[in-house]
JSON list of C-alpha atoms in Angstrom, two decimals:
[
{"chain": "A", "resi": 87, "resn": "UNK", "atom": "CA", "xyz": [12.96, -2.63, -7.96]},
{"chain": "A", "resi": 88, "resn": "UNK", "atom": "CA", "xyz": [9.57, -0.46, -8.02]},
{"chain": "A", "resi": 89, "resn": "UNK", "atom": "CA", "xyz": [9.12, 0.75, -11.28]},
{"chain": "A", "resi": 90, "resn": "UNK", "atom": "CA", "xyz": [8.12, 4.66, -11.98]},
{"chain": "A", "resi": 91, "resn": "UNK", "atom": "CA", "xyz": [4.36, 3.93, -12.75]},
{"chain": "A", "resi": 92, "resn": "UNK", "atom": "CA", "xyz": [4.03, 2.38, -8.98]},
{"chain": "A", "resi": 93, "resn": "UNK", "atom": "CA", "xyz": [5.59, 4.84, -7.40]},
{"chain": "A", "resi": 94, "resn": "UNK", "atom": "CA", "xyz": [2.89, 7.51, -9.34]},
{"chain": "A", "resi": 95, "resn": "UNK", "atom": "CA", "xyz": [-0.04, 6.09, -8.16]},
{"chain": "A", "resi": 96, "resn": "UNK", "atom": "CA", "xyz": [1.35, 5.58, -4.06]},
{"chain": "A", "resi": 97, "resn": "UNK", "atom": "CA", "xyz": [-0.38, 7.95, -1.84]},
{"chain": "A", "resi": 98, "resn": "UNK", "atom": "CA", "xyz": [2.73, 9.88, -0.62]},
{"chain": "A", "resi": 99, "resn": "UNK", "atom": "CA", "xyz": [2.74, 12.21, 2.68]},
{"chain": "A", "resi": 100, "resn": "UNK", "atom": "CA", "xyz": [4.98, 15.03, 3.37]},
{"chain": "A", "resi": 101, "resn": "UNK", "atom": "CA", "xyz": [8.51, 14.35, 2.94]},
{"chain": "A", "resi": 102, "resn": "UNK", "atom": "CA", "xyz": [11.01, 15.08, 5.85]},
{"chain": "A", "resi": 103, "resn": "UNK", "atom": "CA", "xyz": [13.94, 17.72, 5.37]},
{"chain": "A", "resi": 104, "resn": "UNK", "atom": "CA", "xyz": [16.42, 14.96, 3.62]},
{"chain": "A", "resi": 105, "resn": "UNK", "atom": "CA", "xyz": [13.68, 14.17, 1.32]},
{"chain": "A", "resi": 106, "resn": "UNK", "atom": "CA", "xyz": [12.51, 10.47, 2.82]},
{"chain": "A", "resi": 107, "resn": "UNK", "atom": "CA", "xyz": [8.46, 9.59, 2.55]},
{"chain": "A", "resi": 108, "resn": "UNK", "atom": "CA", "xyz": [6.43, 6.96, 3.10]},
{"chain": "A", "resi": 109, "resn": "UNK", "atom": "CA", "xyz": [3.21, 5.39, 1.15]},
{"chain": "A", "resi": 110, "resn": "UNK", "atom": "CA", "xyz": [1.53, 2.58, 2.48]},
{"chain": "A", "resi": 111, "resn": "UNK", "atom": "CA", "xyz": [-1.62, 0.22, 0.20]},
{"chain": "A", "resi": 112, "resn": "UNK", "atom": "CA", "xyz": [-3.27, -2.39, -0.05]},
{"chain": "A", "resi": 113, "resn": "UNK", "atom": "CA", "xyz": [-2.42, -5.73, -2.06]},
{"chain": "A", "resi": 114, "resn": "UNK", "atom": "CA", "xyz": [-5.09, -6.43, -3.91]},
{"chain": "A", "resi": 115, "resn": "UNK", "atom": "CA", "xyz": [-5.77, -2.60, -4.77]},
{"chain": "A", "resi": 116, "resn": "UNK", "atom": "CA", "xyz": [-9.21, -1.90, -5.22]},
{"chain": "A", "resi": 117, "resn": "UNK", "atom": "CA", "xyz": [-11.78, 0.69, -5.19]},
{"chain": "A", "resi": 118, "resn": "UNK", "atom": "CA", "xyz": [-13.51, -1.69, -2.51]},
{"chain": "A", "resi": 119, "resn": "UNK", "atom": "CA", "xyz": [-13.26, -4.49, -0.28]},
{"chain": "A", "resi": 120, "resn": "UNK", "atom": "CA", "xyz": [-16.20, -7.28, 0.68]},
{"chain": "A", "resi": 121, "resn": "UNK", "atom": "CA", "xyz": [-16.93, -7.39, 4.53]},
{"chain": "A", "resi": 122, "resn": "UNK", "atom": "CA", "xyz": [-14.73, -10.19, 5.74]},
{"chain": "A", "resi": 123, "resn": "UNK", "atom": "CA", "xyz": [-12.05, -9.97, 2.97]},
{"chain": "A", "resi": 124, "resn": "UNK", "atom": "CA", "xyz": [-8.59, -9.91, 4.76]},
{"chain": "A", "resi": 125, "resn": "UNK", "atom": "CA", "xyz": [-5.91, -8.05, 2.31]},
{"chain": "A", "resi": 126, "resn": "UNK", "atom": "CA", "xyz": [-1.88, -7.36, 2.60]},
{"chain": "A", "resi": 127, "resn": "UNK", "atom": "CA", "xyz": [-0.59, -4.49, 3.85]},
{"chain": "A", "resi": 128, "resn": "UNK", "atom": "CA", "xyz": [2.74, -3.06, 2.61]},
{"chain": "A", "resi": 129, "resn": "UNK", "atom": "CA", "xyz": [4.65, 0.23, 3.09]},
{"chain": "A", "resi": 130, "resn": "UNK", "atom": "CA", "xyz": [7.23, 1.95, 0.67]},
{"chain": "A", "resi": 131, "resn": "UNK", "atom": "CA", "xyz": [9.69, 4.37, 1.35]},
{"chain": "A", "resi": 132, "resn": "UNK", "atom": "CA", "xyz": [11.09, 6.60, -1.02]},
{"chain": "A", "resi": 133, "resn": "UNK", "atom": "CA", "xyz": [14.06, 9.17, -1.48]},
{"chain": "A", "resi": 134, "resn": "UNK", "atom": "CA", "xyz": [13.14, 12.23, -3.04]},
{"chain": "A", "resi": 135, "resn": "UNK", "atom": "CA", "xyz": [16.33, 14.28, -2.21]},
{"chain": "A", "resi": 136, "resn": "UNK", "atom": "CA", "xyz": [19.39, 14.73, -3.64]},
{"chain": "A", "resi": 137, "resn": "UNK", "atom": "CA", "xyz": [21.51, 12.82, -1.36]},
{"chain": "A", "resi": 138, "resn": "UNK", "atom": "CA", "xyz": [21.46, 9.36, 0.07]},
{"chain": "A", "resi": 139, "resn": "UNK", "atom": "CA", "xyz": [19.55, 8.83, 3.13]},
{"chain": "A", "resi": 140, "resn": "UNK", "atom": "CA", "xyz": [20.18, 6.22, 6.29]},
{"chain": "A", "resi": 141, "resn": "UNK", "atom": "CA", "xyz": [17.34, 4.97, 8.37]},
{"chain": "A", "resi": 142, "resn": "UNK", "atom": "CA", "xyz": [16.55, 2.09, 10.49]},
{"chain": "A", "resi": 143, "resn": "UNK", "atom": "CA", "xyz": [12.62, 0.61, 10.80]},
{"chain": "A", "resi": 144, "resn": "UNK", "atom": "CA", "xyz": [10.83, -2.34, 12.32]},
{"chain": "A", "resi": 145, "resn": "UNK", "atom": "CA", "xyz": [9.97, -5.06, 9.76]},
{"chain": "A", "resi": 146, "resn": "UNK", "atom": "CA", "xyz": [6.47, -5.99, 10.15]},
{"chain": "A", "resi": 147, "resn": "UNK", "atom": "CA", "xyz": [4.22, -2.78, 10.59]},
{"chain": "A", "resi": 148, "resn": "UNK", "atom": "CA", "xyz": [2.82, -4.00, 13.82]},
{"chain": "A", "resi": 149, "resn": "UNK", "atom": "CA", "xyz": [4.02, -0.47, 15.62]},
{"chain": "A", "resi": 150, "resn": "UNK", "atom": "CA", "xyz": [2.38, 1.65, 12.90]},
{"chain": "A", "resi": 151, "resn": "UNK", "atom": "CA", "xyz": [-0.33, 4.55, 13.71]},
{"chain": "A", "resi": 152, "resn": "UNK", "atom": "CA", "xyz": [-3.48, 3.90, 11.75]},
{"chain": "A", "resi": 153, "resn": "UNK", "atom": "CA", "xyz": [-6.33, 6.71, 11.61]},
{"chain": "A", "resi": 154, "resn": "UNK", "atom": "CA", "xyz": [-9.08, 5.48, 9.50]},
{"chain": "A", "resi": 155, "resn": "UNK", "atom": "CA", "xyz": [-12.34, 8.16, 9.23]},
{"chain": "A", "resi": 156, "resn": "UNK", "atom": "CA", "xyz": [-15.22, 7.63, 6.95]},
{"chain": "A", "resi": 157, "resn": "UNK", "atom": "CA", "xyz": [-16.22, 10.53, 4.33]},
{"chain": "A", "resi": 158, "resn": "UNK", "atom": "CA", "xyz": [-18.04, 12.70, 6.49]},
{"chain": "A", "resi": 159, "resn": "UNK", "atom": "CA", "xyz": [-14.46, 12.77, 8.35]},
{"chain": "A", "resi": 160, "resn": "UNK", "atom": "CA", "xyz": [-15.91, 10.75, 11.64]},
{"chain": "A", "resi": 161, "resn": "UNK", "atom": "CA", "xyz": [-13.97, 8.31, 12.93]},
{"chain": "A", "resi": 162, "resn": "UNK", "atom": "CA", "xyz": [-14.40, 4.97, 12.09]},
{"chain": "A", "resi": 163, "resn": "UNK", "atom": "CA", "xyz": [-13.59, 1.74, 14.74]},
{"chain": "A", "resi": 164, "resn": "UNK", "atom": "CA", "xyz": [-10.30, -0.38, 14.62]},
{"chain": "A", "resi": 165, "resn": "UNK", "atom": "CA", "xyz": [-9.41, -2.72, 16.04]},
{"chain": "A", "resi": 166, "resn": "UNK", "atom": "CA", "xyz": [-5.04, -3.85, 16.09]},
{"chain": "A", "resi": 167, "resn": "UNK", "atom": "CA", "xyz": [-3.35, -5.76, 18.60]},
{"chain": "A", "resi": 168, "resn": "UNK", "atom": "CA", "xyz": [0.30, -4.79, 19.72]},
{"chain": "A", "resi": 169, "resn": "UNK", "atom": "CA", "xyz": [2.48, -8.23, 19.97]},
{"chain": "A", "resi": 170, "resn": "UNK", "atom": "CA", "xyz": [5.28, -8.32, 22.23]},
{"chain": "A", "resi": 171, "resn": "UNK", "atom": "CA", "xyz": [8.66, -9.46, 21.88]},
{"chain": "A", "resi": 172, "resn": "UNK", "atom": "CA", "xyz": [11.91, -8.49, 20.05]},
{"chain": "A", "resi": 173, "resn": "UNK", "atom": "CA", "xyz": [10.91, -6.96, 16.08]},
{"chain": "A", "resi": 174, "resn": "UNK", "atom": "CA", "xyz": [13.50, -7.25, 13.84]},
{"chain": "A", "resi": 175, "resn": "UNK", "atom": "CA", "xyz": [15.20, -4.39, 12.93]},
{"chain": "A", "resi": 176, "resn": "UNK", "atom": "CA", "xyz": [17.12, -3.46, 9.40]},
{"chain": "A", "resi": 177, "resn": "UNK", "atom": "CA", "xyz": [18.87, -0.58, 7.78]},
{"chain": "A", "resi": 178, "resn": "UNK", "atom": "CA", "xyz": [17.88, 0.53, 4.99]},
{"chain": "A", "resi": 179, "resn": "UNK", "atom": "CA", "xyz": [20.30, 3.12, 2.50]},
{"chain": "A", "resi": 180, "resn": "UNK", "atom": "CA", "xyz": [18.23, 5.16, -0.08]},
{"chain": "A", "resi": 181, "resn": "UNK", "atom": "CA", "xyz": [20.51, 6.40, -3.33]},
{"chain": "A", "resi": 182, "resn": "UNK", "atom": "CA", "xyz": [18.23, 9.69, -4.57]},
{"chain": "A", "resi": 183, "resn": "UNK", "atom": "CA", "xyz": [15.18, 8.57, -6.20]},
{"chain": "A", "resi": 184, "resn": "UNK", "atom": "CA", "xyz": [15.51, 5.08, -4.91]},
{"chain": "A", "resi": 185, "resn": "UNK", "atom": "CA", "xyz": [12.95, 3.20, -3.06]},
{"chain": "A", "resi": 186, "resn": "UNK", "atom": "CA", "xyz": [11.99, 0.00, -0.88]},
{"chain": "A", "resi": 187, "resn": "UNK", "atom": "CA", "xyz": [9.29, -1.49, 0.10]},
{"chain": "A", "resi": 188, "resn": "UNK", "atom": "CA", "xyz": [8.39, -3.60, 3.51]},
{"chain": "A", "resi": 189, "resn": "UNK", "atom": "CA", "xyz": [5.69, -6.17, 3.87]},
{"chain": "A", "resi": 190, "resn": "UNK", "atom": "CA", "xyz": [3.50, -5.84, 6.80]},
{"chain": "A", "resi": 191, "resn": "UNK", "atom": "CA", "xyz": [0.77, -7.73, 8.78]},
{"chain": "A", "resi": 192, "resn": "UNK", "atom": "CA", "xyz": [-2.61, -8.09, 6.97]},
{"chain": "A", "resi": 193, "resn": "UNK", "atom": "CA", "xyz": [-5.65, -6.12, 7.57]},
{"chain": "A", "resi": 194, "resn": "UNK", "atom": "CA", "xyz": [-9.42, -7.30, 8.14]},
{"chain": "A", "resi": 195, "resn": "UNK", "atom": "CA", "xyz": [-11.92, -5.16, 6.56]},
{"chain": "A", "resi": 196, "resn": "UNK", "atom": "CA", "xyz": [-15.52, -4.61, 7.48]},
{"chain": "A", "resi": 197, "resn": "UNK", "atom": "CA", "xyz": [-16.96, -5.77, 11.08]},
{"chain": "A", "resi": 198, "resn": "UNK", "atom": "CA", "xyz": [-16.82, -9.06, 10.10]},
{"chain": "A", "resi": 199, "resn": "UNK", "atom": "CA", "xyz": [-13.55, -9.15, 10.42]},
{"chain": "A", "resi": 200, "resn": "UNK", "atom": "CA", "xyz": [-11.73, -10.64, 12.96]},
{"chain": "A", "resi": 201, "resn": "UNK", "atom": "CA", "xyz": [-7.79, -9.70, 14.51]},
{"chain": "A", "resi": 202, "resn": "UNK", "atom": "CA", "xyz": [-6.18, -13.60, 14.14]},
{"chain": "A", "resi": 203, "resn": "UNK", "atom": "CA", "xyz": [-3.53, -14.28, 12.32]},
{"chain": "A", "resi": 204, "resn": "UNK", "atom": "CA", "xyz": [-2.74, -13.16, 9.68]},
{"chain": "A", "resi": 205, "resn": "UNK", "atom": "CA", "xyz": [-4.03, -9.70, 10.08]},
{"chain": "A", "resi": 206, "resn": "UNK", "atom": "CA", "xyz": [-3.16, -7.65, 13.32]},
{"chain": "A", "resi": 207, "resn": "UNK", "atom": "CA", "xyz": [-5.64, -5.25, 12.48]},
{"chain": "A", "resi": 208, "resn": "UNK", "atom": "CA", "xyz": [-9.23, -5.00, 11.61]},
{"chain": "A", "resi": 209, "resn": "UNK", "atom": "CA", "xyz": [-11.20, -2.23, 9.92]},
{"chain": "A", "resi": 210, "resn": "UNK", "atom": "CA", "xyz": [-14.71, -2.16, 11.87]},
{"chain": "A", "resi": 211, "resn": "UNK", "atom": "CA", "xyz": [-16.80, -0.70, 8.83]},
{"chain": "A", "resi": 212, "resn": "UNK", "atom": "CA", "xyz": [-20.31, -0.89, 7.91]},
{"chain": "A", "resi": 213, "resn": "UNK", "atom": "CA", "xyz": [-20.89, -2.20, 4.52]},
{"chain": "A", "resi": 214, "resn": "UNK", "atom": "CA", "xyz": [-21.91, 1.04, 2.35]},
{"chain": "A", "resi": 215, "resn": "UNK", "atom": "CA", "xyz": [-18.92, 3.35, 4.15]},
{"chain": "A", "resi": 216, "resn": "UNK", "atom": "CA", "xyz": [-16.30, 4.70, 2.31]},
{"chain": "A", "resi": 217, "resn": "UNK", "atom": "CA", "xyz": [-13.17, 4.18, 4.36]},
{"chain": "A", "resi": 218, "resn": "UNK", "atom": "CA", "xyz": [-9.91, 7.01, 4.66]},
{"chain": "A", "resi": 219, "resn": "UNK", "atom": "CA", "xyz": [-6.81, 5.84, 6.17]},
{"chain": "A", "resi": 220, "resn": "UNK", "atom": "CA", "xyz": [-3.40, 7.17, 6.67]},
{"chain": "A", "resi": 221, "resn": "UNK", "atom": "CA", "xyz": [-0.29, 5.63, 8.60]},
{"chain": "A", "resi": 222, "resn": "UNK", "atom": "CA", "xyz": [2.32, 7.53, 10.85]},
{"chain": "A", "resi": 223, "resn": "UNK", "atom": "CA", "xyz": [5.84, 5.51, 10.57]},
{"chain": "A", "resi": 224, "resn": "UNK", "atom": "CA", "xyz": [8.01, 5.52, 13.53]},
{"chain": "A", "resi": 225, "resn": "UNK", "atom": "CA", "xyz": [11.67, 5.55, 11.84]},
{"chain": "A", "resi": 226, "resn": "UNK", "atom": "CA", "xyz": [13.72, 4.62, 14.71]},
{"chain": "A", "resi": 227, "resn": "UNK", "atom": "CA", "xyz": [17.17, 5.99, 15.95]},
{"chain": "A", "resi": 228, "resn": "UNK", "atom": "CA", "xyz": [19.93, 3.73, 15.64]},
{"chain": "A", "resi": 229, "resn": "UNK", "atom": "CA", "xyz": [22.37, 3.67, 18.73]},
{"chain": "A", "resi": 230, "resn": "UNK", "atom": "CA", "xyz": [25.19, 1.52, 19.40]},
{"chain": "A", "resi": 231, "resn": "UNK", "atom": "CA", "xyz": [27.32, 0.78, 22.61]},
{"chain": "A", "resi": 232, "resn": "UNK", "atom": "CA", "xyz": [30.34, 3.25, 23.58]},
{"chain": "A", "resi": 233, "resn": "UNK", "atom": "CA", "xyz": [32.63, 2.91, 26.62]},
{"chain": "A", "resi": 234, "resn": "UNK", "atom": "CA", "xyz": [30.02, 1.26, 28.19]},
{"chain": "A", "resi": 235, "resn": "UNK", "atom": "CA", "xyz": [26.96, 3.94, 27.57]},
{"chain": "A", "resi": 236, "resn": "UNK", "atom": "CA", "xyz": [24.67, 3.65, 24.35]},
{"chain": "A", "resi": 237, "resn": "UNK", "atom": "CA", "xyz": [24.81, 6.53, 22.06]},
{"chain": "A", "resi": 238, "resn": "UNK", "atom": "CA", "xyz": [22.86, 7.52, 18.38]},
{"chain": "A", "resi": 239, "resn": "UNK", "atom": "CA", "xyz": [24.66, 6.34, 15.39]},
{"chain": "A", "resi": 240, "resn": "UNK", "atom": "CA", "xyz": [25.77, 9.48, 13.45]},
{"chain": "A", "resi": 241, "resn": "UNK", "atom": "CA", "xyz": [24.14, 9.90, 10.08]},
{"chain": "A", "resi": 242, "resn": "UNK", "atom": "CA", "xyz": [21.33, 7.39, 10.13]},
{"chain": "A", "resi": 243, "resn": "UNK", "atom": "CA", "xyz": [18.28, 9.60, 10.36]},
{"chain": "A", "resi": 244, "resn": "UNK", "atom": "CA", "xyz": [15.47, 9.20, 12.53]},
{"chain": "A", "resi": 245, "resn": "UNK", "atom": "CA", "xyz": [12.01, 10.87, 12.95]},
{"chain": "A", "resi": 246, "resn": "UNK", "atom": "CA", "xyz": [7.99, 10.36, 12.22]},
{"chain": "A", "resi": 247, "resn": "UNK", "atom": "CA", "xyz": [6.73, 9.87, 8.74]},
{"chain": "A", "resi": 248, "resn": "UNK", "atom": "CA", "xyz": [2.99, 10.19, 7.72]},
{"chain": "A", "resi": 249, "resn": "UNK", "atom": "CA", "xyz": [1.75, 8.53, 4.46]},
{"chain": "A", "resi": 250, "resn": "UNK", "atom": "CA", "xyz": [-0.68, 10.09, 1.76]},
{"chain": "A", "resi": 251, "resn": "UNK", "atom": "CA", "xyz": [-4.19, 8.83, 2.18]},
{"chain": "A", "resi": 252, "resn": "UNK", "atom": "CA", "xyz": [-5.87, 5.36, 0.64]},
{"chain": "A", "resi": 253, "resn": "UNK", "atom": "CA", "xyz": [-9.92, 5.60, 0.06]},
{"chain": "A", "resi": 254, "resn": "UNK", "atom": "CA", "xyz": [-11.80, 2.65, -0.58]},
{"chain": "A", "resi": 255, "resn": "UNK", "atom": "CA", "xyz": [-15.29, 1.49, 0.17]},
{"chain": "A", "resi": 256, "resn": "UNK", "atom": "CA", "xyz": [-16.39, -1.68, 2.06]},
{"chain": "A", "resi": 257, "resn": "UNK", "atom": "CA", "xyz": [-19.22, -3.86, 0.61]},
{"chain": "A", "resi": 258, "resn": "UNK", "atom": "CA", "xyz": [-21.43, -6.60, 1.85]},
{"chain": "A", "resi": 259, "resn": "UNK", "atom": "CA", "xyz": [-20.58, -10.05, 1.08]},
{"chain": "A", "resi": 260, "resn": "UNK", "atom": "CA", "xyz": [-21.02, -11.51, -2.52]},
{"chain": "A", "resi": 261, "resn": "UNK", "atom": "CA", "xyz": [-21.71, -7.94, -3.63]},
{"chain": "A", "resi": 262, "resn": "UNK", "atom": "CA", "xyz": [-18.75, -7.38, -5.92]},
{"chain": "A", "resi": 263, "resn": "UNK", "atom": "CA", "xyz": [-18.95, -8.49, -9.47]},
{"chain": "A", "resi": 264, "resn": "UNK", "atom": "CA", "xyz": [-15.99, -8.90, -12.26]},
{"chain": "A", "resi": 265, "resn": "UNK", "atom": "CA", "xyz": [-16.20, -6.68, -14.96]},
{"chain": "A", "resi": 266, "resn": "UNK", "atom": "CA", "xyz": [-15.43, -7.44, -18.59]},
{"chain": "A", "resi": 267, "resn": "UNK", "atom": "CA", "xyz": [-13.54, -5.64, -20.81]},
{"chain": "A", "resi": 268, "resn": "UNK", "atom": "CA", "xyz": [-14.13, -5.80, -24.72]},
{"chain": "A", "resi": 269, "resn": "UNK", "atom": "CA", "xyz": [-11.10, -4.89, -26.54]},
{"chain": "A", "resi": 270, "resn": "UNK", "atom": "CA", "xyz": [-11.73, -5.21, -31.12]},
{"chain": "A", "resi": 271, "resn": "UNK", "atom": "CA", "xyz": [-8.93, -5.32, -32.96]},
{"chain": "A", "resi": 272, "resn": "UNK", "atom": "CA", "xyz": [-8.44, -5.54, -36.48]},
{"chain": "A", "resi": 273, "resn": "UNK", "atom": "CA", "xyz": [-5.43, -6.97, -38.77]},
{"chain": "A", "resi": 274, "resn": "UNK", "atom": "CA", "xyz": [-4.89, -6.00, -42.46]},
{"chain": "A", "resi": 275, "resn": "UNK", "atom": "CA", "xyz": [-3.90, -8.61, -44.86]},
{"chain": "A", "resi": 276, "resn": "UNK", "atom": "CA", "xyz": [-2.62, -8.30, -48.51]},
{"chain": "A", "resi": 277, "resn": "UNK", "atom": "CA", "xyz": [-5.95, -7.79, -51.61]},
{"chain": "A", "resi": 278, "resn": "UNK", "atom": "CA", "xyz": [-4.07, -11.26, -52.68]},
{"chain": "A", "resi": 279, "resn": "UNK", "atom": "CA", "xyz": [-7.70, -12.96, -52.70]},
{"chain": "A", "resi": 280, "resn": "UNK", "atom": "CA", "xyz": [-7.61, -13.23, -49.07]},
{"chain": "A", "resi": 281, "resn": "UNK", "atom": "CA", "xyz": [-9.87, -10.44, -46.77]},
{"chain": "A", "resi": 282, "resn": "UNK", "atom": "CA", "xyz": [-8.54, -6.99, -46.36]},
{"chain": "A", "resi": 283, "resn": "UNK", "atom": "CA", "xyz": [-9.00, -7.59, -43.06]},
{"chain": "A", "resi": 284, "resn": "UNK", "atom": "CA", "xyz": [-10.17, -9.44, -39.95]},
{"chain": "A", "resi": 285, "resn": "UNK", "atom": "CA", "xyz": [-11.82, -8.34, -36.92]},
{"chain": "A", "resi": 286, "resn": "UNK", "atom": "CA", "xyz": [-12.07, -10.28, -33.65]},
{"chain": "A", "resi": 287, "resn": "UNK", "atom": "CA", "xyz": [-12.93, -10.05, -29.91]},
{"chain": "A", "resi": 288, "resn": "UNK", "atom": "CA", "xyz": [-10.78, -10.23, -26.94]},
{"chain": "A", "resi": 289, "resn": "UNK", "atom": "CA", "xyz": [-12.54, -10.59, -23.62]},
{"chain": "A", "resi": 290, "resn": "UNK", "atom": "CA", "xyz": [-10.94, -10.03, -20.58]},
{"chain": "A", "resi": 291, "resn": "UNK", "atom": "CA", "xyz": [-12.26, -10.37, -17.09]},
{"chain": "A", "resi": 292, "resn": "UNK", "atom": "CA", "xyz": [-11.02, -7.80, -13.87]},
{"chain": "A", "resi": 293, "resn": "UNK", "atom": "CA", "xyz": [-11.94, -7.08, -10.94]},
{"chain": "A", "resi": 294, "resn": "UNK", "atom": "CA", "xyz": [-13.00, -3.87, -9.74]},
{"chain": "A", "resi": 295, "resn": "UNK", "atom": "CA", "xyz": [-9.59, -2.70, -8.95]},
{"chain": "A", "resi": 296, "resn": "UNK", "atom": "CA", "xyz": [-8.77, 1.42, -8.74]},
{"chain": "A", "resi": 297, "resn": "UNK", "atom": "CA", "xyz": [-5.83, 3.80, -7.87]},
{"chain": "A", "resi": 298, "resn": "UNK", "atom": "CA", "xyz": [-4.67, 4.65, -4.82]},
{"chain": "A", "resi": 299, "resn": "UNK", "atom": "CA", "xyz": [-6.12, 8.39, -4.29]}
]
C-alpha cells in the first residue's frame, strides 16, 4: 500500500476524465544527483475519481516519453534505448483513491553516464544544471480475439497520461556531503535527590534528500 504522505509529495499531472494520473520519481529522492550516479525509476498511478477504473500498461517503463529541459526551459540531451521483444503486460483495477506503483528501468544521470544495464536511459547533464523532467504514459487498449477478428475489451480504459514534473540538480563527483542533524531533548525526573532533568544529544546523519516539486 502507498501511504497518504507519499502520495502528497508525487508530482501528479492532469488527471484523465475517470480520474486516473500518473507520478513518476526517483529512488533515492534527492534535491541532486552526482555525475555518474545511476538511480531507480518508478511510476505510480492513482485513482482520483469516484468510481473504479480498468487499465492495462507495460511493466518496465522502457516505452515511456521522457522530456527533460534545464531551468532556462532548453532542452537538455538524453540518451534511452528502445529494447525489442514481447513486454509484459498486466491489468491493473483502481478502487477510488487507490493506487499502484510499477518499477521501471534505472536512469544514468550526468554525461558520465552510460545506457548499460541497468539503466535504459541516461540524463546527459552538465554538472551545475538543474534538471526538469516529465513522463507521458502510454496506457494501452486491451483487445481480445472474437469470431476470429480482435476487438477492444469493453470497460478497460485506455489513453495518454502525463506526470507532474521532478527538479533536481546534477553535481560533479564527490561533491555531495551528508548533513547532520542535532536533535536535544530533555527528560524530567522526580526532585527525589536525583536531577530535575537531563539533557542529551542525538546526532543523526542524511543525505541531502528533498521533495519531489
Amino acid at each position: 500500500p502507498i501511504d497518504a504522505e507519499k502520495l502528497g509529495r508525487l508530482a501528479w499531472g492532469l488527471p484523465a476524465t475517470n480520474g486516473l494520473r500518473a507520478a513518476c520519481y526517483f529512488e533515492p529522492i534527492k534535491d541532486a544527483y552526482a555525475d555518474g550516479e545511476v538511480v531507480k525509476r518508478r511510476v505510480v498511478f492513482h485513482n482520483g475519481g469516484e468510481k473504479p477504473v480498468l487499465f492495462t500498461v507495460g511493466l518496465g517503463g522502457n516505452d515511456d516519453g521522457w522530456t527533460v529541459v534545464d531551468d532556462q526551459g532548453r532542452k537538455v540531451p538524453v540518451q534511452h534505448v528502445t529494447y525489442t521483444g514481447n513486454v509484459e503486460l498486466r491489468t491493473f483495477r483502481l478502487q477510488p483513491g487507490h493506487a499502484t506503483e510499477i518499477e521501471c528501468m534505472s536512469a544514468g544521470m550526468g554525461t558520465s553516464a552510460k545506457v548499460e544495464h541497468p539503466a535504459d536511459t541516461a540524463i546527459q547533464a552538465k554538472p551545475g544544471t538543474t534538471c526538469r523532467v516529465r513522463w507521458t504514459l502510454q496506457v494501452l487498449e486491451t483487445t481480445r480475439a472474437k469470431d476470429g477478428k480482435v476487438v477492444p475489451v469493453a470497460g478497460v480504459w485506455h489513453g495518454t497520461l502525463t506526470t507532474g514534473e521532478v527538479r533536481f540538480r546534477i553535481v560533479g563527483k564527490g561533491e555531495l556531503r551528508p548533513e547532520y542533524n542535532f536533535t536535544c531533548k530533555q527528560m524530567d525526573h522526580k526532585t527525589d535527590g536525583l536531577p530535575k532533568c537531563r539533557q542529551y544529544l542525538s546526532v543523526t546523519q542524511t543525505t541531502q534528500q528533498n521533495r519531489i516539486l
